[in-house]
DNA sequence: GCCAACGTTGGC
DNA sequence: GCCAACGTTGGC
């Protein structure tokens, strides 16, 4: 099993949206590196940290699980979709998505600011400056550490 | 709203 | 294949 972090803007799709739907396609990924991770390395059962980007504050909001392996993203050939991309057609899909299911919403948001405070998390992609990749592989130990943080009080900022 | 960092595009 | 221009992401 692999562990991941995936970013979504909560104004568009949040952990609460996933909780109410229980299952949803992770559509709209339009970056080759992110697509390749989903297509080549994501397996049903993989766990995903659900990260809220472009939020106040940004941070990890909960956990999802991959419930369907990568398949074509049909929003790419929907002209009305904000994710429309004429490069992709039903015959030759360019963009892929996985489906995810809700696992848990954290009792508190683990903010990006907080993630940066732990030496145990040094090196994780999401804290790197300029890191825009929306699908990031992550070590199980880091995944578990962040998940444990969710049950802990926040560190006081020095 | 700003802008740094990054990815993509397209002329050559 | 290079790289400048452009567009996007996303924290602040």
Coordinates of C-alpha atoms (C1' of nucleotides) in Angstrom, one line a residue:
Chain A
X1 CA 0.0 0.0 0.0
X2 CA 1.2 3.5 -0.8
X3 CA 0.3 6.7 1.0
X4 CA -0.3 10.1 -0.7
X5 CA -1.2 13.7 -0.2
X6 CA -3.7 15.2 -2.6
X7 CA -4.6 18.9 -2.9
X8 CA -8.0 20.3 -3.5
X9 CA -9.3 23.8 -3.1
X10 CA -12.0 23.5 -0.5
X11 CA -14.1 26.1 -2.4
X12 CA -14.3 23.6 -5.2
X13 CA -14.2 20.3 -3.4
X14 CA -13.6 19.9 0.4
X15 CA -13.3 17.1 2.9
X16 CA -16.9 17.9 3.9
X17 CA -18.0 17.5 0.3
X18 CA -16.4 14.1 0.2
X19 CA -18.0 13.2 3.5
X20 CA -21.5 14.0 2.3
X21 CA -20.9 12.2 -1.0
X22 CA -18.9 9.4 0.6
X23 CA -17.3 8.6 -2.8
X24 CA -16.1 10.9 -5.6
X25 CA -13.9 11.0 -8.7
X26 CA -10.8 13.1 -8.3
X27 CA -11.2 14.9 -11.5
X28 CA -9.5 17.9 -13.0
X29 CA -5.9 16.9 -12.5
X30 CA -4.1 18.5 -15.5
X31 CA -0.5 17.9 -14.7
X32 CA 1.5 15.1 -16.2
X33 CA 3.5 14.2 -13.2
X34 CA 0.4 14.1 -11.0
X35 CA -1.4 12.0 -13.6
X36 CA 1.5 9.6 -13.8
X37 CA 1.4 9.1 -10.1
X38 CA -2.3 8.3 -10.2
X39 CA -2.0 6.1 -13.3
X40 CA 1.1 4.2 -12.5
X41 CA 1.3 4.0 -8.8
X42 CA -2.0 4.4 -7.1
X43 CA -3.8 1.3 -6.0
X44 CA -7.2 0.6 -4.6
X45 CA -6.8 0.8 -0.8
X46 CA -4.1 3.5 -0.9
X47 CA -4.6 6.1 1.8
X48 CA -4.6 9.8 0.9
X49 CA -4.2 12.9 3.1
X50 CA -6.8 15.4 1.9
X51 CA -5.1 18.7 1.7
X52 CA -7.0 22.0 1.5
X53 CA -5.0 24.4 -0.8
X54 CA -5.8 28.0 -1.4
X55 CA -7.6 28.0 2.0
X56 CA -7.2 30.0 5.2
X57 CA -5.2 28.4 6.5
X58 CA -4.1 25.7 4.1
X59 CA -3.5 22.3 5.6
X60 CA -4.5 18.7 5.9
X61 CA -8.2 18.2 6.6
X62 CA -8.6 14.5 6.7
X63 CA -8.1 11.1 5.1
X64 CA -9.5 9.5 1.9
X65 CA -8.9 6.1 0.4
X66 CA -8.5 5.2 -3.2
X67 CA -11.5 3.1 -4.2
X68 CA -11.1 2.8 -8.0
X69 CA -7.9 2.7 -9.9
X70 CA -7.0 5.3 -12.6
X71 CA -9.5 5.7 -15.4
X72 CA -10.2 8.4 -18.0
X73 CA -11.3 11.8 -16.7
X74 CA -14.4 12.6 -18.8
X75 CA -14.3 16.3 -17.7
X76 CA -11.5 16.7 -20.3
X77 CA -13.9 16.3 -23.2
X78 CA -16.7 18.3 -21.7
X79 CA -16.6 21.7 -23.3
X80 CA -18.6 23.2 -20.4
X81 CA -16.1 21.9 -17.8
X82 CA -13.5 24.2 -16.4
X83 CA -11.1 21.2 -16.9
X84 CA -11.9 20.9 -20.6
X85 CA -8.8 20.0 -22.7
X86 CA -9.2 19.3 -26.4
X87 CA -6.0 17.2 -26.3
X88 CA -8.0 14.5 -24.6
X89 CA -10.8 12.5 -26.3
X90 CA -12.8 9.4 -25.4
X91 CA -10.8 7.5 -28.0
X92 CA -7.5 8.7 -26.7
X93 CA -7.8 10.0 -23.2
X94 CA -4.9 12.0 -21.9
X95 CA -6.1 12.8 -18.4
X96 CA -6.9 10.2 -15.8
X97 CA -8.4 10.2 -12.4
X98 CA -8.9 7.9 -9.5
X99 CA -12.0 7.6 -7.3
X100 CA -11.7 8.2 -3.6
X101 CA -13.9 7.4 -0.6
X102 CA -14.2 9.2 2.6
X103 CA -12.3 7.8 5.6
X104 CA -12.2 10.6 8.2
X105 CA -12.2 14.3 8.8
X106 CA -9.6 15.3 11.3
X107 CA -11.0 16.9 14.6
X108 CA -8.8 19.9 13.7
X109 CA -7.0 21.1 10.6
X110 CA -3.3 20.4 10.6
X111 CA -2.1 23.6 9.0
X112 CA 0.8 23.9 6.6
X113 CA 2.4 26.2 9.2
X114 CA 2.2 23.5 11.8
X115 CA 3.6 20.8 9.4
X116 CA 6.7 23.0 9.0
X117 CA 7.4 23.0 12.7
X118 CA 8.1 19.3 13.1
X119 CA 11.6 18.0 12.4
X120 CA 10.0 14.5 11.9
X121 CA 8.4 15.9 8.8
X122 CA 11.5 17.4 7.2
X123 CA 11.7 16.6 3.6
X124 CA 8.0 16.0 2.9
X125 CA 7.0 17.5 -0.4
X126 CA 4.1 19.7 0.7
X127 CA 6.3 21.9 3.0
X128 CA 8.8 22.7 0.2
X129 CA 8.6 26.2 -1.1
X130 CA 7.2 26.4 -4.6
X131 CA 5.8 22.9 -4.5
X132 CA 2.7 22.9 -6.7
X133 CA 2.3 19.2 -7.4
X134 CA -1.2 18.3 -6.5
X135 CA -0.6 14.5 -6.1
X136 CA 2.4 13.8 -3.9
X137 CA 3.7 10.4 -2.7
X138 CA 4.5 10.3 0.9
X139 CA 6.1 7.9 3.3
X140 CA 3.9 5.9 5.6
X141 CA 5.8 7.1 8.6
X142 CA 5.0 10.7 7.7
X143 CA 1.4 9.9 6.9
X144 CA 1.1 8.2 10.3
X145 CA 2.8 11.1 12.1
X146 CA 0.5 13.6 10.6
X147 CA -2.5 11.5 11.4
X148 CA -1.4 11.2 15.0
X149 CA -1.0 15.0 15.1
X150 CA -4.7 15.3 14.4
X151 CA -5.5 13.9 17.8
X152 CA -3.1 16.2 19.6
X153 CA -3.2 19.8 20.7
X154 CA -1.5 22.2 18.3
X155 CA 2.1 23.2 19.0
X156 CA 2.3 26.7 20.3
X157 CA 4.1 28.9 17.8
X158 CA 7.4 30.2 19.3
Chain B
dG1 C1' -4.1 41.3 -4.9
dC2 C1' 0.7 40.2 -5.2
dC3 C1' 4.2 37.6 -6.9
dA4 C1' 7.6 33.6 -6.7
dA5 C1' 8.0 29.3 -8.5
dC6 C1' 7.0 26.3 -11.7
dG7 C1' 5.0 24.0 -16.0
dT8 C1' 3.8 24.6 -20.8
dT9 C1' 3.9 26.5 -25.3
dG10 C1' 5.7 27.8 -29.6
dG11 C1' 9.1 30.2 -32.5
dC12 C1' 13.4 29.3 -34.2
Chain C
dG1 C1' 16.3 20.9 -28.6
dC2 C1' 16.7 25.5 -26.7
dC3 C1' 14.6 29.0 -24.2
dA4 C1' 11.7 33.3 -23.8
dA5 C1' 7.2 34.3 -23.1
dC6 C1' 3.2 33.2 -21.0
dG7 C1' -0.1 31.0 -17.9
dT8 C1' -1.1 28.8 -13.5
dT9 C1' -0.6 27.5 -8.6
dG10 C1' -1.0 28.7 -4.3
dG11 C1' 1.1 30.8 -0.1
dC12 C1' 1.1 35.1 1.9

